[in-house]
Structures are given as structure tokens and as C-alpha cells.
Short mmCIF file of N, CA and C in Angstrom, two decimals:
data_model
loop_
_atom_site.label_atom_id
_atom_site.label_comp_id
_atom_site.label_asym_id
_atom_site.label_seq_id
_atom_site.Cartn_x
_atom_site.Cartn_y
_atom_site.Cartn_z
N UNK A 235 -14.62 -34.13 7.85
CA UNK A 235 -13.58 -33.61 6.97
C UNK A 235 -12.27 -33.40 7.72
N UNK A 236 -12.36 -32.96 8.96
CA UNK A 236 -11.15 -32.77 9.74
C UNK A 236 -10.45 -34.09 10.02
N UNK A 237 -11.23 -35.16 10.14
CA UNK A 237 -10.63 -36.48 10.37
C UNK A 237 -9.77 -36.90 9.18
N UNK A 238 -10.24 -36.61 7.96
CA UNK A 238 -9.47 -36.94 6.77
C UNK A 238 -8.18 -36.12 6.74
N UNK A 239 -8.27 -34.84 7.04
CA UNK A 239 -7.09 -33.97 7.05
C UNK A 239 -6.09 -34.47 8.09
N UNK A 240 -6.56 -34.77 9.29
CA UNK A 240 -5.68 -35.26 10.34
C UNK A 240 -5.03 -36.60 9.95
N UNK A 241 -5.83 -37.49 9.35
CA UNK A 241 -5.32 -38.78 8.90
C UNK A 241 -4.22 -38.59 7.85
N UNK A 242 -4.44 -37.70 6.88
CA UNK A 242 -3.43 -37.46 5.85
C UNK A 242 -2.15 -36.87 6.44
N UNK A 243 -2.29 -35.96 7.38
CA UNK A 243 -1.11 -35.36 8.03
C UNK A 243 -0.33 -36.43 8.80
N UNK A 244 -1.03 -37.27 9.53
CA UNK A 244 -0.36 -38.35 10.27
C UNK A 244 0.30 -39.34 9.32
N UNK A 245 -0.35 -39.65 8.22
CA UNK A 245 0.22 -40.57 7.24
C UNK A 245 1.47 -39.97 6.59
N UNK A 246 1.42 -38.69 6.27
CA UNK A 246 2.60 -38.01 5.71
C UNK A 246 3.76 -38.06 6.70
N UNK A 247 3.47 -37.77 7.96
CA UNK A 247 4.50 -37.80 9.01
C UNK A 247 5.07 -39.21 9.17
N UNK A 248 4.21 -40.22 9.18
CA UNK A 248 4.66 -41.60 9.36
C UNK A 248 5.54 -42.05 8.20
N UNK A 249 5.14 -41.72 6.98
CA UNK A 249 5.94 -42.10 5.82
C UNK A 249 7.29 -41.40 5.86
N UNK A 250 7.27 -40.11 6.18
CA UNK A 250 8.51 -39.33 6.23
C UNK A 250 9.47 -39.89 7.27
N UNK A 251 8.95 -40.32 8.42
CA UNK A 251 9.81 -40.74 9.51
C UNK A 251 10.11 -42.23 9.58
N UNK A 252 9.25 -43.08 9.03
CA UNK A 252 9.44 -44.51 9.22
C UNK A 252 9.65 -45.31 7.94
N UNK A 253 9.18 -44.83 6.82
CA UNK A 253 9.33 -45.58 5.58
C UNK A 253 10.50 -44.99 4.80
N UNK A 254 11.68 -45.50 5.05
CA UNK A 254 12.87 -44.93 4.43
C UNK A 254 13.43 -45.86 3.36
N UNK A 255 14.61 -45.55 2.89
CA UNK A 255 15.16 -46.31 1.77
C UNK A 255 15.50 -47.75 2.13
N UNK A 256 15.67 -48.06 3.43
CA UNK A 256 15.94 -49.44 3.80
C UNK A 256 14.68 -50.30 3.70
N UNK A 257 13.51 -49.69 3.84
CA UNK A 257 12.26 -50.43 3.78
C UNK A 257 11.80 -50.59 2.34
N UNK A 258 11.81 -49.52 1.60
CA UNK A 258 11.36 -49.54 0.22
C UNK A 258 12.26 -48.62 -0.59
N UNK A 259 12.91 -49.16 -1.58
CA UNK A 259 13.79 -48.30 -2.36
C UNK A 259 13.82 -48.76 -3.81
N UNK A 260 14.27 -47.88 -4.63
CA UNK A 260 14.44 -48.15 -6.05
C UNK A 260 15.93 -47.95 -6.32
N UNK A 261 16.55 -48.89 -6.96
CA UNK A 261 17.98 -48.79 -7.19
C UNK A 261 18.27 -48.39 -8.63
N UNK A 262 19.16 -47.43 -8.77
CA UNK A 262 19.53 -46.96 -10.09
C UNK A 262 20.96 -46.45 -10.03
N UNK A 263 21.78 -46.90 -10.93
CA UNK A 263 23.17 -46.46 -11.01
C UNK A 263 23.91 -46.61 -9.68
N UNK A 264 23.62 -47.68 -8.95
CA UNK A 264 24.33 -47.96 -7.70
C UNK A 264 23.92 -47.09 -6.53
N UNK A 265 22.86 -46.33 -6.67
CA UNK A 265 22.39 -45.46 -5.58
C UNK A 265 20.96 -45.81 -5.24
N UNK A 266 20.62 -45.65 -4.00
CA UNK A 266 19.26 -45.90 -3.56
C UNK A 266 18.49 -44.59 -3.62
N UNK A 267 17.35 -44.62 -4.28
CA UNK A 267 16.49 -43.44 -4.35
C UNK A 267 15.44 -43.54 -3.26
N UNK A 268 15.30 -42.50 -2.48
CA UNK A 268 14.36 -42.54 -1.37
C UNK A 268 12.91 -42.55 -1.85
N UNK A 269 12.08 -43.22 -1.07
CA UNK A 269 10.66 -43.29 -1.33
C UNK A 269 10.04 -41.92 -1.06
N UNK A 270 9.22 -41.40 -1.96
CA UNK A 270 8.66 -40.05 -1.85
C UNK A 270 7.14 -40.07 -1.70
N UNK A 271 6.61 -41.06 -1.00
CA UNK A 271 5.17 -41.15 -0.81
C UNK A 271 4.60 -39.95 -0.07
N UNK A 272 5.38 -39.34 0.82
CA UNK A 272 4.89 -38.19 1.56
C UNK A 272 4.64 -37.00 0.66
N UNK A 273 5.42 -36.87 -0.40
CA UNK A 273 5.23 -35.76 -1.34
C UNK A 273 3.91 -35.96 -2.10
N UNK A 274 3.66 -37.18 -2.53
CA UNK A 274 2.40 -37.50 -3.20
C UNK A 274 1.21 -37.22 -2.27
N UNK A 275 1.32 -37.67 -1.02
CA UNK A 275 0.21 -37.45 -0.08
C UNK A 275 0.03 -35.98 0.28
N UNK A 276 1.10 -35.20 0.25
CA UNK A 276 0.97 -33.77 0.47
C UNK A 276 0.14 -33.14 -0.64
N UNK A 277 0.34 -33.62 -1.87
CA UNK A 277 -0.48 -33.16 -2.99
C UNK A 277 -1.94 -33.56 -2.81
N UNK A 278 -2.17 -34.77 -2.31
CA UNK A 278 -3.55 -35.22 -2.03
C UNK A 278 -4.17 -34.33 -0.96
N UNK A 279 -3.41 -34.02 0.08
CA UNK A 279 -3.92 -33.15 1.15
C UNK A 279 -4.29 -31.77 0.61
N UNK A 280 -3.41 -31.18 -0.21
CA UNK A 280 -3.71 -29.86 -0.77
C UNK A 280 -4.94 -29.91 -1.68
N UNK A 281 -5.06 -30.95 -2.48
CA UNK A 281 -6.23 -31.08 -3.35
C UNK A 281 -7.51 -31.20 -2.53
N UNK A 282 -7.44 -31.96 -1.45
CA UNK A 282 -8.60 -32.13 -0.58
C UNK A 282 -8.99 -30.80 0.08
N UNK A 283 -7.99 -30.08 0.60
CA UNK A 283 -8.27 -28.79 1.23
C UNK A 283 -8.80 -27.77 0.22
N UNK A 284 -8.28 -27.83 -0.99
CA UNK A 284 -8.74 -26.93 -2.05
C UNK A 284 -10.21 -27.18 -2.38
N UNK A 285 -10.57 -28.44 -2.57
CA UNK A 285 -11.97 -28.75 -2.89
C UNK A 285 -12.89 -28.41 -1.72
N UNK A 286 -12.38 -28.60 -0.52
CA UNK A 286 -13.16 -28.25 0.67
C UNK A 286 -13.38 -26.74 0.72
N UNK A 287 -12.32 -25.97 0.41
CA UNK A 287 -12.43 -24.51 0.44
C UNK A 287 -13.41 -24.01 -0.62
N UNK A 288 -13.40 -24.60 -1.80
CA UNK A 288 -14.30 -24.15 -2.87
C UNK A 288 -15.77 -24.36 -2.53
N UNK A 289 -16.08 -25.32 -1.68
CA UNK A 289 -17.47 -25.57 -1.30
C UNK A 289 -17.86 -24.86 -0.01
N UNK A 290 -16.93 -24.13 0.58
CA UNK A 290 -17.22 -23.47 1.86
C UNK A 290 -17.92 -22.13 1.66
N UNK A 291 -18.57 -21.68 2.70
CA UNK A 291 -19.24 -20.38 2.67
C UNK A 291 -18.22 -19.25 2.61
N UNK A 292 -17.05 -19.46 3.17
CA UNK A 292 -16.01 -18.43 3.16
C UNK A 292 -15.60 -18.08 1.73
N UNK A 293 -15.54 -19.07 0.85
CA UNK A 293 -15.14 -18.81 -0.53
C UNK A 293 -16.22 -18.04 -1.28
N UNK A 294 -17.48 -18.38 -1.05
CA UNK A 294 -18.56 -17.69 -1.76
C UNK A 294 -18.69 -16.24 -1.33
N UNK A 295 -18.25 -15.92 -0.13
CA UNK A 295 -18.35 -14.54 0.38
C UNK A 295 -17.11 -13.70 0.10
N UNK A 296 -16.11 -14.27 -0.52
CA UNK A 296 -14.87 -13.54 -0.79
C UNK A 296 -15.02 -12.58 -1.96
N UNK A 297 -14.25 -11.51 -1.89
CA UNK A 297 -14.12 -10.59 -3.01
C UNK A 297 -13.09 -11.21 -3.96
N UNK A 298 -13.54 -11.74 -5.08
CA UNK A 298 -12.68 -12.50 -5.98
C UNK A 298 -11.56 -11.66 -6.58
N UNK A 299 -11.83 -10.40 -6.90
CA UNK A 299 -10.79 -9.54 -7.48
C UNK A 299 -9.69 -9.26 -6.46
N UNK A 300 -10.09 -9.03 -5.22
CA UNK A 300 -9.12 -8.80 -4.15
C UNK A 300 -8.29 -10.06 -3.91
N UNK A 301 -8.94 -11.22 -3.91
CA UNK A 301 -8.24 -12.49 -3.74
C UNK A 301 -7.25 -12.72 -4.88
N UNK A 302 -7.67 -12.43 -6.11
CA UNK A 302 -6.80 -12.61 -7.27
C UNK A 302 -5.57 -11.71 -7.17
N UNK A 303 -5.76 -10.46 -6.78
CA UNK A 303 -4.62 -9.53 -6.63
C UNK A 303 -3.66 -10.00 -5.55
N UNK A 304 -4.21 -10.42 -4.42
CA UNK A 304 -3.39 -10.89 -3.31
C UNK A 304 -2.60 -12.13 -3.73
N UNK A 305 -3.25 -13.07 -4.40
CA UNK A 305 -2.58 -14.29 -4.86
C UNK A 305 -1.52 -13.98 -5.90
N UNK A 306 -1.77 -12.99 -6.74
CA UNK A 306 -0.80 -12.60 -7.76
C UNK A 306 0.48 -12.06 -7.11
N UNK A 307 0.34 -11.17 -6.16
CA UNK A 307 1.50 -10.58 -5.47
C UNK A 307 2.26 -11.67 -4.71
N UNK A 308 1.55 -12.49 -3.96
CA UNK A 308 2.21 -13.56 -3.20
C UNK A 308 2.87 -14.57 -4.13
N UNK A 309 2.22 -14.90 -5.22
CA UNK A 309 2.78 -15.85 -6.18
C UNK A 309 4.06 -15.34 -6.82
N UNK A 310 4.06 -14.06 -7.23
CA UNK A 310 5.26 -13.48 -7.82
C UNK A 310 6.41 -13.45 -6.81
N UNK A 311 6.09 -13.07 -5.56
CA UNK A 311 7.13 -13.04 -4.53
C UNK A 311 7.68 -14.44 -4.26
N UNK A 312 6.82 -15.43 -4.19
CA UNK A 312 7.25 -16.80 -3.94
C UNK A 312 8.07 -17.34 -5.11
N UNK A 313 7.65 -17.06 -6.33
CA UNK A 313 8.38 -17.52 -7.51
C UNK A 313 9.78 -16.90 -7.56
N UNK A 314 9.86 -15.60 -7.35
CA UNK A 314 11.16 -14.92 -7.35
C UNK A 314 12.04 -15.45 -6.22
N UNK A 315 11.45 -15.68 -5.05
CA UNK A 315 12.22 -16.21 -3.91
C UNK A 315 12.79 -17.59 -4.23
N UNK A 316 11.99 -18.44 -4.82
CA UNK A 316 12.46 -19.79 -5.17
C UNK A 316 13.58 -19.73 -6.19
N UNK A 317 13.46 -18.86 -7.18
CA UNK A 317 14.50 -18.74 -8.21
C UNK A 317 15.78 -18.20 -7.59
N UNK A 318 15.66 -17.16 -6.77
CA UNK A 318 16.85 -16.56 -6.14
C UNK A 318 17.54 -17.56 -5.23
N UNK A 319 16.77 -18.28 -4.43
CA UNK A 319 17.38 -19.23 -3.49
C UNK A 319 17.99 -20.43 -4.20
N UNK A 320 17.35 -20.92 -5.24
CA UNK A 320 17.86 -22.11 -5.90
C UNK A 320 19.02 -21.81 -6.85
N UNK A 321 19.08 -20.61 -7.39
CA UNK A 321 20.15 -20.27 -8.33
C UNK A 321 21.30 -19.51 -7.68
N UNK A 322 21.22 -19.25 -6.39
CA UNK A 322 22.30 -18.57 -5.64
C UNK A 322 22.67 -17.24 -6.28
N UNK A 323 21.65 -16.44 -6.59
CA UNK A 323 21.88 -15.15 -7.24
C UNK A 323 22.40 -14.08 -6.27
N UNK A 324 22.16 -14.28 -4.98
CA UNK A 324 22.60 -13.32 -3.98
C UNK A 324 23.75 -13.94 -3.20
N UNK A 325 24.92 -13.29 -3.16
CA UNK A 325 26.09 -13.89 -2.49
C UNK A 325 25.83 -14.29 -1.03
N UNK A 326 24.98 -13.56 -0.33
CA UNK A 326 24.70 -13.90 1.07
C UNK A 326 24.05 -15.27 1.21
N UNK A 327 23.36 -15.74 0.16
CA UNK A 327 22.69 -17.04 0.20
C UNK A 327 23.49 -18.11 -0.56
N UNK A 328 24.77 -17.87 -0.84
CA UNK A 328 25.55 -18.82 -1.63
C UNK A 328 25.73 -20.16 -0.92
N UNK A 329 25.66 -20.17 0.40
CA UNK A 329 25.79 -21.42 1.14
C UNK A 329 24.49 -22.20 1.23
N UNK A 330 23.40 -21.62 0.77
CA UNK A 330 22.10 -22.27 0.82
C UNK A 330 22.02 -23.36 -0.24
N UNK A 331 21.65 -24.55 0.16
CA UNK A 331 21.55 -25.67 -0.78
C UNK A 331 20.09 -26.07 -0.93
N UNK A 332 19.51 -25.73 -2.06
CA UNK A 332 18.08 -25.99 -2.31
C UNK A 332 17.78 -27.47 -2.34
N UNK A 333 18.75 -28.30 -2.74
CA UNK A 333 18.51 -29.73 -2.83
C UNK A 333 18.36 -30.38 -1.46
N UNK A 334 18.87 -29.75 -0.42
CA UNK A 334 18.69 -30.27 0.94
C UNK A 334 17.35 -29.82 1.53
N UNK A 335 16.67 -28.93 0.86
CA UNK A 335 15.40 -28.38 1.34
C UNK A 335 14.26 -28.80 0.41
N UNK A 336 14.32 -30.00 -0.13
CA UNK A 336 13.35 -30.41 -1.15
C UNK A 336 11.92 -30.43 -0.63
N UNK A 337 11.72 -30.73 0.64
CA UNK A 337 10.36 -30.72 1.19
C UNK A 337 9.78 -29.31 1.17
N UNK A 338 10.60 -28.32 1.49
CA UNK A 338 10.13 -26.93 1.47
C UNK A 338 9.84 -26.49 0.04
N UNK A 339 10.68 -26.87 -0.88
CA UNK A 339 10.44 -26.50 -2.27
C UNK A 339 9.21 -27.20 -2.82
N UNK A 340 8.94 -28.42 -2.35
CA UNK A 340 7.70 -29.11 -2.72
C UNK A 340 6.49 -28.37 -2.19
N UNK A 341 6.59 -27.90 -0.94
CA UNK A 341 5.51 -27.11 -0.35
C UNK A 341 5.33 -25.81 -1.12
N UNK A 342 6.45 -25.17 -1.48
CA UNK A 342 6.36 -23.93 -2.26
C UNK A 342 5.72 -24.17 -3.62
N UNK A 343 6.02 -25.32 -4.23
CA UNK A 343 5.42 -25.66 -5.53
C UNK A 343 3.91 -25.82 -5.38
N UNK A 344 3.47 -26.49 -4.31
CA UNK A 344 2.03 -26.63 -4.05
C UNK A 344 1.38 -25.26 -3.88
N UNK A 345 2.04 -24.40 -3.12
CA UNK A 345 1.50 -23.05 -2.91
C UNK A 345 1.46 -22.27 -4.22
N UNK A 346 2.48 -22.42 -5.05
CA UNK A 346 2.48 -21.74 -6.35
C UNK A 346 1.31 -22.19 -7.22
N UNK A 347 1.02 -23.48 -7.19
CA UNK A 347 -0.10 -23.99 -7.97
C UNK A 347 -1.41 -23.39 -7.47
N UNK A 348 -1.59 -23.38 -6.17
CA UNK A 348 -2.82 -22.82 -5.58
C UNK A 348 -2.93 -21.34 -5.88
N UNK A 349 -1.83 -20.61 -5.71
CA UNK A 349 -1.86 -19.17 -5.99
C UNK A 349 -2.14 -18.90 -7.46
N UNK A 350 -1.61 -19.74 -8.35
CA UNK A 350 -1.87 -19.59 -9.78
C UNK A 350 -3.34 -19.79 -10.09
N UNK A 351 -3.95 -20.77 -9.45
CA UNK A 351 -5.38 -21.05 -9.68
C UNK A 351 -6.23 -19.86 -9.26
N UNK A 352 -5.92 -19.28 -8.10
CA UNK A 352 -6.73 -18.17 -7.60
C UNK A 352 -6.35 -16.83 -8.21
N UNK A 353 -5.19 -16.72 -8.85
CA UNK A 353 -4.75 -15.44 -9.42
C UNK A 353 -5.57 -15.03 -10.62
N UNK A 354 -6.23 -15.97 -11.27
CA UNK A 354 -7.10 -15.73 -12.41
C UNK A 354 -6.41 -14.88 -13.47
N UNK A 355 -6.96 -13.76 -13.86
CA UNK A 355 -6.44 -12.96 -14.98
C UNK A 355 -5.54 -11.82 -14.54
N UNK A 356 -4.72 -12.04 -13.53
CA UNK A 356 -3.74 -11.04 -13.11
C UNK A 356 -2.44 -11.29 -13.88
N UNK A 357 -1.45 -10.44 -13.66
CA UNK A 357 -0.16 -10.60 -14.33
C UNK A 357 0.45 -11.96 -14.00
N UNK A 358 0.44 -12.34 -12.74
CA UNK A 358 1.00 -13.63 -12.34
C UNK A 358 0.23 -14.79 -12.95
N UNK A 359 -1.08 -14.70 -12.96
CA UNK A 359 -1.91 -15.75 -13.55
C UNK A 359 -1.63 -15.93 -15.02
N UNK A 360 -1.50 -14.82 -15.75
CA UNK A 360 -1.19 -14.90 -17.18
C UNK A 360 0.22 -15.42 -17.41
N UNK A 361 1.16 -15.01 -16.57
CA UNK A 361 2.54 -15.49 -16.69
C UNK A 361 2.60 -17.01 -16.51
N UNK A 362 1.92 -17.52 -15.50
CA UNK A 362 1.96 -18.96 -15.22
C UNK A 362 1.15 -19.77 -16.22
N UNK A 363 0.31 -19.12 -17.02
CA UNK A 363 -0.48 -19.83 -18.03
C UNK A 363 0.11 -19.72 -19.44
N UNK A 364 1.34 -19.22 -19.54
CA UNK A 364 1.97 -19.12 -20.86
C UNK A 364 2.05 -20.51 -21.49
N UNK A 365 1.81 -20.57 -22.79
CA UNK A 365 1.80 -21.87 -23.49
C UNK A 365 3.13 -22.59 -23.36
N UNK A 366 4.23 -21.86 -23.39
CA UNK A 366 5.54 -22.50 -23.27
C UNK A 366 5.69 -23.16 -21.90
N UNK A 367 5.32 -22.47 -20.83
CA UNK A 367 5.41 -23.06 -19.49
C UNK A 367 4.49 -24.27 -19.36
N UNK A 368 3.31 -24.17 -19.92
CA UNK A 368 2.38 -25.30 -19.85
C UNK A 368 2.92 -26.50 -20.62
N UNK A 369 3.53 -26.25 -21.78
CA UNK A 369 4.10 -27.34 -22.57
C UNK A 369 5.23 -28.02 -21.81
N UNK A 370 6.09 -27.23 -21.18
CA UNK A 370 7.18 -27.80 -20.38
C UNK A 370 6.60 -28.61 -19.22
N UNK A 371 5.58 -28.09 -18.59
CA UNK A 371 4.95 -28.81 -17.48
C UNK A 371 4.32 -30.13 -17.90
N UNK A 372 3.76 -30.14 -19.09
CA UNK A 372 3.11 -31.37 -19.57
C UNK A 372 4.13 -32.46 -19.85
N UNK A 373 5.26 -32.11 -20.45
CA UNK A 373 6.24 -33.14 -20.82
C UNK A 373 7.29 -33.40 -19.75
N UNK A 374 7.44 -32.52 -18.76
CA UNK A 374 8.55 -32.67 -17.82
C UNK A 374 8.48 -33.94 -16.99
N UNK A 375 7.31 -34.35 -16.55
CA UNK A 375 7.23 -35.57 -15.74
C UNK A 375 7.55 -36.79 -16.59
N UNK A 376 7.11 -36.78 -17.83
CA UNK A 376 7.45 -37.89 -18.72
C UNK A 376 8.96 -37.97 -18.93
N UNK A 377 9.61 -36.82 -19.13
CA UNK A 377 11.06 -36.81 -19.27
C UNK A 377 11.73 -37.30 -17.99
N UNK A 378 11.20 -36.91 -16.86
CA UNK A 378 11.74 -37.36 -15.58
C UNK A 378 11.68 -38.88 -15.47
N UNK A 379 10.57 -39.46 -15.92
CA UNK A 379 10.41 -40.91 -15.82
C UNK A 379 11.32 -41.67 -16.78
N UNK A 380 11.56 -41.12 -17.96
CA UNK A 380 12.34 -41.88 -18.94
C UNK A 380 13.81 -41.48 -19.00
N UNK A 381 14.24 -40.46 -18.28
CA UNK A 381 15.61 -40.00 -18.44
C UNK A 381 16.66 -41.05 -18.08
N UNK A 382 16.46 -41.94 -17.10
CA UNK A 382 17.49 -42.97 -16.86
C UNK A 382 17.67 -43.89 -18.07
N UNK A 383 16.58 -44.24 -18.74
CA UNK A 383 16.66 -45.09 -19.93
C UNK A 383 17.34 -44.36 -21.09
N UNK A 384 17.06 -43.07 -21.23
CA UNK A 384 17.70 -42.28 -22.29
C UNK A 384 19.21 -42.20 -22.04
N UNK A 385 19.60 -41.97 -20.79
CA UNK A 385 21.03 -41.92 -20.46
C UNK A 385 21.69 -43.27 -20.74
N UNK A 386 21.05 -44.35 -20.33
CA UNK A 386 21.58 -45.69 -20.56
C UNK A 386 21.73 -45.95 -22.06
N UNK A 387 20.71 -45.64 -22.84
CA UNK A 387 20.73 -45.83 -24.29
C UNK A 387 21.82 -44.99 -24.93
N UNK A 388 21.96 -43.75 -24.51
CA UNK A 388 22.97 -42.85 -25.06
C UNK A 388 24.37 -43.38 -24.78
N UNK A 389 24.59 -43.85 -23.56
CA UNK A 389 25.90 -44.42 -23.23
C UNK A 389 26.20 -45.65 -24.08
N UNK A 390 25.21 -46.50 -24.27
CA UNK A 390 25.39 -47.71 -25.09
C UNK A 390 25.72 -47.32 -26.53
N UNK A 391 24.98 -46.37 -27.08
CA UNK A 391 25.22 -45.94 -28.46
C UNK A 391 26.60 -45.29 -28.59
N UNK A 392 27.00 -44.55 -27.59
CA UNK A 392 28.31 -43.92 -27.59
C UNK A 392 29.40 -44.99 -27.67
N UNK A 393 29.27 -45.99 -26.85
CA UNK A 393 30.25 -47.08 -26.84
C UNK A 393 30.26 -47.83 -28.17
N UNK A 394 29.08 -48.12 -28.69
CA UNK A 394 28.99 -48.89 -29.93
C UNK A 394 29.53 -48.13 -31.13
N UNK A 395 29.14 -46.87 -31.28
CA UNK A 395 29.48 -46.13 -32.50
C UNK A 395 30.80 -45.37 -32.42
N UNK A 396 31.20 -44.93 -31.26
CA UNK A 396 32.40 -44.09 -31.18
C UNK A 396 33.63 -44.82 -30.66
N UNK A 397 33.44 -45.88 -29.93
CA UNK A 397 34.60 -46.56 -29.37
C UNK A 397 34.94 -47.85 -30.10
N UNK A 398 34.14 -48.27 -31.04
CA UNK A 398 34.44 -49.48 -31.81
C UNK A 398 34.97 -49.17 -33.16
#
């Protein structure tokens, strides 16, 4: 199991450092979008570690209520931190650019998912399981995939109907 973890970490590092936009890229609106294979593999690594943890003796011996409370507190703190840092709510952090720290925010998102799973029926667990949040989560990736086409279509319709 450690060999798989080490292999995934090395693969993530190699993709991050050697497979850049000059090697593999997607072009849209005159800009090159960087390849994000390392983000996908980070998710694979977390899923692998999670399944490994669930089958371990350490998990069966844990106090589940204590774990849920701890995950709830950490999850709420992490969620508030991400919101504060990305929305520049505190003037001291106004120079902080969340878009330049996308790898860290990806890691924070993975941690939020894990903390949500273990938080069970705590305040944080119930907050993250709200139907509205789940609905947004279900459709958001689809919107992300189709938004360039929607923008293109909207611009075409604008030109056809309003400028002619």
C-alpha cells in the first residue's frame, strides 16, 4: 500500500513539474489552459488513503463521536478561513490572491470533503449536507464544462439579434 501512495505522490510531482502547457494544453479564447492532471491524481490519492484508513485497525478503535466533533470544528474553521482568504474580508489579507494559490485551495477542498464525511451528524456535517449545497455541487461541474459554449452561443445570439 505504501508503494501505491509513493507512486501517486511521485506521479503528482512529475506532472506538476514536467507536464506543462507546452507539452499538453487546451486552447480557448486565445489562452492556453494548463493541464491539471496533478489535481485529479491528488483526489485519487486522497480516495486511496481514505479507503485504506476505513479498513485499518486505527479506525475501528476510534471514538466516533469524538472524531465527528473534532472534524466538525476543523471543518468549520477551514471553511471560514477559505471564505475569508478568497473574499478578502480582512484588510490585512487584501494583497492575498487566492487564484495564485489554487493548489492549496484544492488541498483544502479535499480536506473539507474528508472532514464532512467524518463529521457525521454534527453542525458542520448538517451544514455541508444541505440540499441547496448538494444541488449546486451536482450541477457545478457540468456548468464548468459547458460554460465556454454558453458564452460563445450568447455572444453569437447577441450579435445576430441586437446588432443586425
